[in-house]
Tab-separated table of C-alpha atoms in Angstrom:
chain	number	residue	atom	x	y	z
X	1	UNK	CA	156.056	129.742	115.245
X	2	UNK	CA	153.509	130.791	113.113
X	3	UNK	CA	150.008	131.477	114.745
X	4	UNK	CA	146.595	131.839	114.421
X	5	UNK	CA	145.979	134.718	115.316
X	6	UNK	CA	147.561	138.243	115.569
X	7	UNK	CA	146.403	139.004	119.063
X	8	UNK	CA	148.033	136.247	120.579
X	9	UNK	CA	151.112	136.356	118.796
X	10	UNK	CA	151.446	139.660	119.815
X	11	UNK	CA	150.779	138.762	123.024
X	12	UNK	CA	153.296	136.217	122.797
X	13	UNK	CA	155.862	138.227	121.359
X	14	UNK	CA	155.536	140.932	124.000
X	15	UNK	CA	155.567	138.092	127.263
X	16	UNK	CA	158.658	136.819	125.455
X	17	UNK	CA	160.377	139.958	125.765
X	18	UNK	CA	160.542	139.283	129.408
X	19	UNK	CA	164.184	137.978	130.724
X	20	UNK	CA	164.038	134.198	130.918
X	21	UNK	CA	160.864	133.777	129.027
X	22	UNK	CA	161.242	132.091	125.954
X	23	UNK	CA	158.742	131.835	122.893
X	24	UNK	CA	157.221	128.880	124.579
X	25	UNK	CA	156.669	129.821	127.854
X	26	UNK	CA	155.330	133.358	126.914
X	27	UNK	CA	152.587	131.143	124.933
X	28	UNK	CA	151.563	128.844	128.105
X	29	UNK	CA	151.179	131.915	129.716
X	30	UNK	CA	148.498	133.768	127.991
X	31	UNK	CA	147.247	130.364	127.331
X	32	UNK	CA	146.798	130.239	130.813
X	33	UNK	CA	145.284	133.595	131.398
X	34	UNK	CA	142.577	132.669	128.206
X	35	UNK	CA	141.453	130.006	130.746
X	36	UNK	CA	141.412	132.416	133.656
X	37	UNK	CA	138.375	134.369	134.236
X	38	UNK	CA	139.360	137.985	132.362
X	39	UNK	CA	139.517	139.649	135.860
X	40	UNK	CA	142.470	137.898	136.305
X	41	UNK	CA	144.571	139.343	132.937
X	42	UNK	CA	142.702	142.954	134.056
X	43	UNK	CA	144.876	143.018	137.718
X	44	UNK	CA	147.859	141.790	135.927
X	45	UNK	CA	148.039	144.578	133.268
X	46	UNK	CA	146.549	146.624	135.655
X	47	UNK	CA	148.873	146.283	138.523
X	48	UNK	CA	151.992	146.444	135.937
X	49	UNK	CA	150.649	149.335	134.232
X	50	UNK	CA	150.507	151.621	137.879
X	51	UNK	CA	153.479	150.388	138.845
X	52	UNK	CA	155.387	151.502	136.002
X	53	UNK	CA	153.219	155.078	135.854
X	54	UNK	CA	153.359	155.749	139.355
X	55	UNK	CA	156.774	154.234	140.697
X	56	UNK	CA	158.580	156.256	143.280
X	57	UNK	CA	162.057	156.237	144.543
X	58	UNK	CA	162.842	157.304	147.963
X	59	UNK	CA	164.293	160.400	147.426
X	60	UNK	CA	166.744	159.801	150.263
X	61	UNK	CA	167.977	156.052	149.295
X	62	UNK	CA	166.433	155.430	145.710
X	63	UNK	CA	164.763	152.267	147.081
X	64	UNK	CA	161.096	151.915	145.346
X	65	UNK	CA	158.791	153.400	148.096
X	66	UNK	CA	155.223	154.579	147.526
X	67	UNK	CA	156.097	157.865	149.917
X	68	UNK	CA	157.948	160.448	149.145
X	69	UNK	CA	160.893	158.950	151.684
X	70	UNK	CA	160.720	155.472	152.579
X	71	UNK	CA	159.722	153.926	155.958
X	72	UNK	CA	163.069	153.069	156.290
X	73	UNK	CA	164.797	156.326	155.912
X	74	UNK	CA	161.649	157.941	157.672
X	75	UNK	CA	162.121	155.673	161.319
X	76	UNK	CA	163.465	157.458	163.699
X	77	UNK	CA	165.017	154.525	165.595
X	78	UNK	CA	167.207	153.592	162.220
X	79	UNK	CA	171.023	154.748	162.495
X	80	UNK	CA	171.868	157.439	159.806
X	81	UNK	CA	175.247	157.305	161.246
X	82	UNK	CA	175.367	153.691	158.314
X	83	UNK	CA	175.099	153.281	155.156
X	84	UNK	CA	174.581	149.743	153.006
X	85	UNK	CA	175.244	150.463	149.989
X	86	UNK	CA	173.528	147.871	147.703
X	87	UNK	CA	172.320	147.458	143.851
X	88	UNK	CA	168.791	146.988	144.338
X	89	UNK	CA	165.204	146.559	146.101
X	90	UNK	CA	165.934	142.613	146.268
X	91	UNK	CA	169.272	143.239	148.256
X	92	UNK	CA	167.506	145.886	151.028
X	93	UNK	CA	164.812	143.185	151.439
X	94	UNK	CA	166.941	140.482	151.560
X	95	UNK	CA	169.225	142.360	154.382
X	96	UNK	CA	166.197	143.721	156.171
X	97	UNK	CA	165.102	139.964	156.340
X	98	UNK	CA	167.654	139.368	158.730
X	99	UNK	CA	166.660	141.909	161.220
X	100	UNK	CA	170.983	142.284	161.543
X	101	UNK	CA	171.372	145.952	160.334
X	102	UNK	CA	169.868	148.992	161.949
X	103	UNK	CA	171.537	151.632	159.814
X	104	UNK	CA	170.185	152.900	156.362
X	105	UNK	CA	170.430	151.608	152.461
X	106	UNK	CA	172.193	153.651	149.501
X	107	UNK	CA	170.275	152.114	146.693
X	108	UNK	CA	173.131	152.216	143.179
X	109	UNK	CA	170.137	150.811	140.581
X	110	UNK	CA	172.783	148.642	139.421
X	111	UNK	CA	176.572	148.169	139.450
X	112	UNK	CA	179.245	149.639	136.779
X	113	UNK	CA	179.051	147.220	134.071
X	114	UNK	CA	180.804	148.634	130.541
X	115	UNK	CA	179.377	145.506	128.522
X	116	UNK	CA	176.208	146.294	129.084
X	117	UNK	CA	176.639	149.902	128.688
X	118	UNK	CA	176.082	151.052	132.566
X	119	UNK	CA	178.609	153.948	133.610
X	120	UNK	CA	178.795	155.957	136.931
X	121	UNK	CA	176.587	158.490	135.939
X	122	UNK	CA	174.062	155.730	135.837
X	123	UNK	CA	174.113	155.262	139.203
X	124	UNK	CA	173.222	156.771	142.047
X	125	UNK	CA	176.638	157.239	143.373
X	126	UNK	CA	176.813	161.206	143.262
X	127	UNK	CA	174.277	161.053	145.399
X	128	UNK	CA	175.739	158.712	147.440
X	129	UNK	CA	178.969	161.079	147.778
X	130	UNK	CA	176.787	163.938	148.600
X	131	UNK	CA	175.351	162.396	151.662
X	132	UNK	CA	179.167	161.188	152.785
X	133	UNK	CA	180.118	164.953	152.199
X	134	UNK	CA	176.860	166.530	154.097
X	135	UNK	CA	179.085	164.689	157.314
X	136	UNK	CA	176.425	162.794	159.497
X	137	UNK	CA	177.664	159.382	158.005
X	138	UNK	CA	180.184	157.181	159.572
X	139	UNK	CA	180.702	154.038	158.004
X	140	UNK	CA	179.682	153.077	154.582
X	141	UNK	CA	179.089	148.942	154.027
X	142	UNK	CA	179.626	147.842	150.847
X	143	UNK	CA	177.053	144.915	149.836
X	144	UNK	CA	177.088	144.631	145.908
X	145	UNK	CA	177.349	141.070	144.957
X	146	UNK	CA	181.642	139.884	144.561
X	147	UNK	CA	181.795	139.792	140.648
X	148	UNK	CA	183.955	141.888	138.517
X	149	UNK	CA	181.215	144.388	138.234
X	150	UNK	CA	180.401	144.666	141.693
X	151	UNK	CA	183.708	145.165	142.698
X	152	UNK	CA	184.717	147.368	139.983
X	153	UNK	CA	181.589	149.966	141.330
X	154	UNK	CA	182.924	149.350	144.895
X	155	UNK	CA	186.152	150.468	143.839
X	156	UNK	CA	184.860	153.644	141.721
X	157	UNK	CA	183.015	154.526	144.963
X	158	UNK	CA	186.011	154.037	146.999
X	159	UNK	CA	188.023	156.246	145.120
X	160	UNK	CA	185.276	158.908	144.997
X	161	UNK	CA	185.063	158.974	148.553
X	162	UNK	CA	189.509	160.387	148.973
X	163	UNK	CA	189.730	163.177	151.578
X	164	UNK	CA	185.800	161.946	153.069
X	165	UNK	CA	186.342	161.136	156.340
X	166	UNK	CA	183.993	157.730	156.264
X	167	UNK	CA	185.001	154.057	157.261
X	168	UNK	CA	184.052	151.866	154.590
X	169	UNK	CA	183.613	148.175	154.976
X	170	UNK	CA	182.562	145.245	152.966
X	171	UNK	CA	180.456	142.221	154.104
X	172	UNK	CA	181.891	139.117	155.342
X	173	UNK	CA	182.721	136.849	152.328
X	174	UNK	CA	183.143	133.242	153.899
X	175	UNK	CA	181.545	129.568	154.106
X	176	UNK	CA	177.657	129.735	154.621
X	177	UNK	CA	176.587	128.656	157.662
X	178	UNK	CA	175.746	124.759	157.370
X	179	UNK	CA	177.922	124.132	154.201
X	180	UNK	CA	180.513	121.680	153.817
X	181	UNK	CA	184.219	123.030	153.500
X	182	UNK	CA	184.992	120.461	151.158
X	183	UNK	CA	181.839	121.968	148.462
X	184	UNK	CA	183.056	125.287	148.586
X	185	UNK	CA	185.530	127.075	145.833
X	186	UNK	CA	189.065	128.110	146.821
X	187	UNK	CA	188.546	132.149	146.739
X	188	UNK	CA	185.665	131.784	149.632
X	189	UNK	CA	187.275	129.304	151.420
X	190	UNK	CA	190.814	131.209	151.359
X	191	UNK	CA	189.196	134.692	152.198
X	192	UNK	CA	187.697	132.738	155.102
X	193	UNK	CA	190.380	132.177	156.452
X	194	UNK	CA	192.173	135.487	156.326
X	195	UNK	CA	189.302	136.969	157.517
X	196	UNK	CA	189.256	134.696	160.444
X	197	UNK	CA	186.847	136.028	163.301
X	198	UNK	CA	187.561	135.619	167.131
X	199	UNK	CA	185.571	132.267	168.353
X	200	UNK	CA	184.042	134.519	171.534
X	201	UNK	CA	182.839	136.284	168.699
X	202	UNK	CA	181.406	133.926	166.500
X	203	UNK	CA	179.216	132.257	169.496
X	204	UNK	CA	178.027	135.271	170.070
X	205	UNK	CA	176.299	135.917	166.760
X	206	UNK	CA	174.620	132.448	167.237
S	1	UNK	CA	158.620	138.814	151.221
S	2	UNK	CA	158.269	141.867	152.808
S	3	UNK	CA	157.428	144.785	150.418
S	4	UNK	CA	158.892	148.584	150.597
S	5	UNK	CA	156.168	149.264	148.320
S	6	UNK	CA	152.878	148.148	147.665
S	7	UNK	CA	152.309	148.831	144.297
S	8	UNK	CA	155.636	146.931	143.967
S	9	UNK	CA	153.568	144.290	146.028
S	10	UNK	CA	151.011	144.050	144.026
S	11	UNK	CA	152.646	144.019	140.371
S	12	UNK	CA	154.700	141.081	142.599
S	13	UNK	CA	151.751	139.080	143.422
S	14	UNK	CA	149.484	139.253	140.496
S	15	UNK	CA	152.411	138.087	138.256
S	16	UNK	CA	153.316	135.112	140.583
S	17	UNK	CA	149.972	133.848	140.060
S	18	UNK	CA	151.013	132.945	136.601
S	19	UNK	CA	152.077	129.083	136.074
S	20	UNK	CA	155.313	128.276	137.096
S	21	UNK	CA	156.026	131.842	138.233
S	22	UNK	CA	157.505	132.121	141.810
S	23	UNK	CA	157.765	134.796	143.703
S	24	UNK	CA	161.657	135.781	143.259
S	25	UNK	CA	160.758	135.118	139.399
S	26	UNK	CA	157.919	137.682	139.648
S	27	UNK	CA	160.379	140.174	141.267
S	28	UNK	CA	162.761	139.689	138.985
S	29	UNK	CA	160.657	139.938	135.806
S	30	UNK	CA	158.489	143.539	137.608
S	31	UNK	CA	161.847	145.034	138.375
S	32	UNK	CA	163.126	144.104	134.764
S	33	UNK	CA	160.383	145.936	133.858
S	34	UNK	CA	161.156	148.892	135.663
S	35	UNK	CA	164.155	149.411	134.416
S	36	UNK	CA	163.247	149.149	130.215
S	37	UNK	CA	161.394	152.174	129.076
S	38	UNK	CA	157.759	152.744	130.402
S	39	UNK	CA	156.409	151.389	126.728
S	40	UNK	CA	157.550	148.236	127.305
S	41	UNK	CA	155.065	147.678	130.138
S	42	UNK	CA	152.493	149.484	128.376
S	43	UNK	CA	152.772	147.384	124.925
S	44	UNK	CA	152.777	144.080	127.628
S	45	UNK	CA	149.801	145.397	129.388
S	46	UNK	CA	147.984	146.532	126.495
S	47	UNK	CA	148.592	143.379	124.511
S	48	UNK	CA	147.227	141.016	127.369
S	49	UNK	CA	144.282	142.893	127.729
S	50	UNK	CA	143.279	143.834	123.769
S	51	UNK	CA	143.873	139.854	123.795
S	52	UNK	CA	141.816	138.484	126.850
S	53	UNK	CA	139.272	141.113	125.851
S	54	UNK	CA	138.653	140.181	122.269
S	55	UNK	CA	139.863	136.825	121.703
S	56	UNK	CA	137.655	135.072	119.453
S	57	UNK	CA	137.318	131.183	118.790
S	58	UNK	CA	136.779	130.039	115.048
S	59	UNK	CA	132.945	128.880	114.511
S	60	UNK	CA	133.928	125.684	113.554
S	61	UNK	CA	137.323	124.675	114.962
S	62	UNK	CA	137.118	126.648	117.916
S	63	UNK	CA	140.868	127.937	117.476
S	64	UNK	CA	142.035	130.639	118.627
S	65	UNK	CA	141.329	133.032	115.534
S	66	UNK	CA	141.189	136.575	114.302
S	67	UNK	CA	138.261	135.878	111.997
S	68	UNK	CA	134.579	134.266	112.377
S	69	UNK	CA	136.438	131.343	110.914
S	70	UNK	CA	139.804	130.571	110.845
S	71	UNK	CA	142.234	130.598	108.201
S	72	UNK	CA	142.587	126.599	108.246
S	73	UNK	CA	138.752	126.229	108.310
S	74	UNK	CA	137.921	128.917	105.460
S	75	UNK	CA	140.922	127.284	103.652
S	76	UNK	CA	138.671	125.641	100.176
S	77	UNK	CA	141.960	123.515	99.564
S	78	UNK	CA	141.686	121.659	103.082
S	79	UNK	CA	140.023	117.815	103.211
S	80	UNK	CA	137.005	118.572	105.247
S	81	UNK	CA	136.346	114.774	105.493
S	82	UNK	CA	139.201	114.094	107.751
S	83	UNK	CA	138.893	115.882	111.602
S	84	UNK	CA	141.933	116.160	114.015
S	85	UNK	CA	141.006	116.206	117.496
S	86	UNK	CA	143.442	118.525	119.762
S	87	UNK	CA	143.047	119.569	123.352
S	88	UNK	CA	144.389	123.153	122.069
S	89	UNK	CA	145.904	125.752	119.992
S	90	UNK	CA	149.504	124.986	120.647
S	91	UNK	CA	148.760	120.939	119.054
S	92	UNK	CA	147.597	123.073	116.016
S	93	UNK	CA	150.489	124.864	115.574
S	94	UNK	CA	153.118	121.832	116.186
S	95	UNK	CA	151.249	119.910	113.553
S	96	UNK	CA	150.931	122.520	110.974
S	97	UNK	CA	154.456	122.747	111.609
S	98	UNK	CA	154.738	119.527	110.071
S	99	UNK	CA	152.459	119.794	106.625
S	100	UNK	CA	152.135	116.442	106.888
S	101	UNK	CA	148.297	116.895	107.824
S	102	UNK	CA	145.759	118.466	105.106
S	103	UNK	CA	142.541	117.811	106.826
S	104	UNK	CA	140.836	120.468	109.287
S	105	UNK	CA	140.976	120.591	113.241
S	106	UNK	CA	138.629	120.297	116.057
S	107	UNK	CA	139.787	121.730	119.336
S	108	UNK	CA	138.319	120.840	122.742
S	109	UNK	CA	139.997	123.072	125.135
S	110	UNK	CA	141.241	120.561	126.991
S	111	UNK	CA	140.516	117.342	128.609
S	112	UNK	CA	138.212	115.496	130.470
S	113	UNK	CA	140.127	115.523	133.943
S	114	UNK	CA	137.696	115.385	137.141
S	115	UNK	CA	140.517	116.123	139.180
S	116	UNK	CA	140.738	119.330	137.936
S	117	UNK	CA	137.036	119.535	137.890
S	118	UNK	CA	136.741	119.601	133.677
S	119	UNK	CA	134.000	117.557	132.530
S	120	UNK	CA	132.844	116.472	128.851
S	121	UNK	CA	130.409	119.729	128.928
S	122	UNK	CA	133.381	122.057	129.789
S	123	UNK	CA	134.797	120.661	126.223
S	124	UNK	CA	133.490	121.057	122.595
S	125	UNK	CA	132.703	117.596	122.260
S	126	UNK	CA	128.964	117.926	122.075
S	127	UNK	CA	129.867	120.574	119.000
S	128	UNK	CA	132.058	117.727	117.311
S	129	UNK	CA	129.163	115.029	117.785
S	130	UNK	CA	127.156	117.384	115.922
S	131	UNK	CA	129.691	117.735	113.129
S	132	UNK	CA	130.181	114.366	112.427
S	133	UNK	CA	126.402	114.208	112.677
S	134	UNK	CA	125.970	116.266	109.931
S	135	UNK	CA	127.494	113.683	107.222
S	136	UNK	CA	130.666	115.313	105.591
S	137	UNK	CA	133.231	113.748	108.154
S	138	UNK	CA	134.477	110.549	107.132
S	139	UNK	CA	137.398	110.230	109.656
S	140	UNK	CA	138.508	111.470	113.110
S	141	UNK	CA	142.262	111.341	114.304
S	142	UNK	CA	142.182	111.828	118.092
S	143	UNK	CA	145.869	113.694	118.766
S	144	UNK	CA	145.496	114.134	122.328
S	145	UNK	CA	148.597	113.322	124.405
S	146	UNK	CA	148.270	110.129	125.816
S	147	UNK	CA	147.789	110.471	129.786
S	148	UNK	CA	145.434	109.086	131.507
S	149	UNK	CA	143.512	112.465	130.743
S	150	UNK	CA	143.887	112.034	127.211
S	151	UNK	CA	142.558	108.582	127.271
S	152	UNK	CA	139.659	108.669	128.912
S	153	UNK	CA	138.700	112.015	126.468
S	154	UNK	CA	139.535	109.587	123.475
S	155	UNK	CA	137.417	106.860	124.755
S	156	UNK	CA	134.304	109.252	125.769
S	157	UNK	CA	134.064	110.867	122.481
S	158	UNK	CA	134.585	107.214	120.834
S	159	UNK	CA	131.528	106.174	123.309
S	160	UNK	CA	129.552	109.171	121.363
S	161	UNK	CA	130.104	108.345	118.295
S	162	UNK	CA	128.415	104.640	118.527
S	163	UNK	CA	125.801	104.393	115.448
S	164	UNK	CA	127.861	106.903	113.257
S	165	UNK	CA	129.493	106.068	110.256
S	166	UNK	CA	133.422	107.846	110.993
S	167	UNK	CA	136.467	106.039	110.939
S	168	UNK	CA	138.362	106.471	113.809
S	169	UNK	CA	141.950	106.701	114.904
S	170	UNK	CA	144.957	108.013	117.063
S	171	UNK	CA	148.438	109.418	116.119
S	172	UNK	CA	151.404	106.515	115.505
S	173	UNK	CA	153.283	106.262	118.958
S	174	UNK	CA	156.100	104.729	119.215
S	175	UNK	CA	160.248	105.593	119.090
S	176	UNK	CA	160.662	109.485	118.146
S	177	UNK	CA	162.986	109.318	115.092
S	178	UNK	CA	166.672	109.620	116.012
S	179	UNK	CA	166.315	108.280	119.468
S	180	UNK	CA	167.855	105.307	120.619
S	181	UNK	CA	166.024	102.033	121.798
S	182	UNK	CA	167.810	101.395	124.884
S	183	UNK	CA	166.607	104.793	126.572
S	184	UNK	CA	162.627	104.181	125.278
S	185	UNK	CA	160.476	103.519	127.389
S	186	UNK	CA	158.841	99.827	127.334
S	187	UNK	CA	154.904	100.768	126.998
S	188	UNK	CA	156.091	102.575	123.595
S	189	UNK	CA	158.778	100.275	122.945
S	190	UNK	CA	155.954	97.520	123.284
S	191	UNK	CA	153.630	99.541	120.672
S	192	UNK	CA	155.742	100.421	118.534
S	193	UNK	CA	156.786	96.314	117.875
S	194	UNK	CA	152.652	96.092	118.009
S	195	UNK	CA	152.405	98.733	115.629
S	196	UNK	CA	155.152	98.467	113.352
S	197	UNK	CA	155.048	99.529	109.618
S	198	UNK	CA	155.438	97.645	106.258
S	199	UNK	CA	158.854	98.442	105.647
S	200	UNK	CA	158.881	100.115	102.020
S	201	UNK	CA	156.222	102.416	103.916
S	202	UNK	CA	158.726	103.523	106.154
S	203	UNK	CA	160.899	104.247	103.496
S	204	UNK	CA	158.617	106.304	101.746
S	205	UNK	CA	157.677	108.529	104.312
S	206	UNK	CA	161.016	109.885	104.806
């Protein structure tokens, strides 16, 4: 692309560094803000530039919280007695969406991934070890997503956790609820099936 | 979406109110940046704002440019007697792209769409009047994309023109090159029999 201007192709250039965005896009984009009124690209850089300065992790779960511990970890009424361990801020809000799980988050930053250059020590799983050892947790749930990478950093956590007294769990992998069996792939529908559930049970989550 | 943070929230929210940019997009893209190094956000930020701040508009073509007058306009080897109308920057680029074209540009900024509440004053059109006013322009190619938009843009600025000695015409439509006549559609299909081109032409613009 060659432009008219070095402004906007370093604009360009810098939108397009964004995952997903390609060359093209990036240049609708700040087309688009050039017709906005300039408050508009102000709150944008703005808002991005605080965020990034001023960031905080809860220093009890590592989710992003703008107090020094979250709400979550801070409630009272929450059971510290569980742990979901999860990658990131997307996976506690998508779990808190369901209003299911009363216990706390352990929030990893990522999973183990040796392609892209993401090791243990990456993670916050020392830290997650060091809660299991301090004693007042009973049950860790595992909730990374079920690829290799996921399950390799359940497993690394697993082993971490020999001669911890902790119950560790995973979440239900199975058919979603209102999907056809004959749509879904044969690992799901298999581990479904193992991991049958008792039908009193299964009304009673309805 | 519920929020653990509302700086989060906000970075979220102004960034979704980009084109095309949904909420899970926006959280994806914030939280991509949280995890590069805190220039990345920075150079984004900065780079949006240096450009919203102090974008400037060539004199003439009213292109994005870093200069009074663009590069194209300033250009003494360019045919100033031929104008090419575009609705914006990104119609300069794809036909410079070509150099096929050796004349100079006029863009309007859009097009007349009441729907979206643009009218003929929101455009430069009163600006290119006054250039062809002025004598030197001997022809206009309107290169707007032909949409209902586009056409009624074409037409006004052909209504202006009435009593002044310009040529006037539009861009060739008709079958892109390597496509296939069965999947065409039949109003360009239909012009492009209308239209068609001495043969030995055809040949020599490849």
């Amino acid at each position: 692309m060659e432009f008219s201007s070095k402004l906007l192709e370093n604009a360009v250039y810098e939108m397009a560094q964004l995952p997903g965005i390609g060359k093209r896009t990036a240049l609708r984009l700040v087309l688009h803000l050039l017709k906005q009124p300039k408050e508009r690209t102000q709150q944008l850089s703005a808002a991005l530039s605080k965020l990034r300065e001023e960031v905080n992790f809860c220093r009890s779960c590592f989710n992003i919280s703008d107090t020094e511990i979250c709400e979550i970890c801070a409630n009272p009424k929450r059971d510290r007695s569980i742990i979901c361990v999860v990658e990131d801020v997307r996976d506690v809000m998508a779990i808190e969406n369901t209003a299911q799980f009363q216990g706390l988050y352990h929030v990893l930053g990522g999973k183990i991934s040796p392609m892209e250059g993401i090791g243990p020590q990456d993670l916050k799983i020392a830290q997650l070890i060091e809660k299991v050892r301090a004693g007042e947790v009973r049950e860790l749930i595992f909730a990374l997503s079920s690829t290799m990478e996921g399950d390799t950093t359940n497993f690394y956590i697993y082993k971490q956790l020999e001669g911890l007294e902790v119950k560790t769990s995973t979440i239900a992998r199975g058919i979603a609820v209102g999907d056809e069996l004959e749509y879904a792939d044969e690992v799901t529908l298999g581990r479904s099936i193992v991991n049958r559930v008792p039908f009193e049970r299964s009304i009673k989550a309805n």
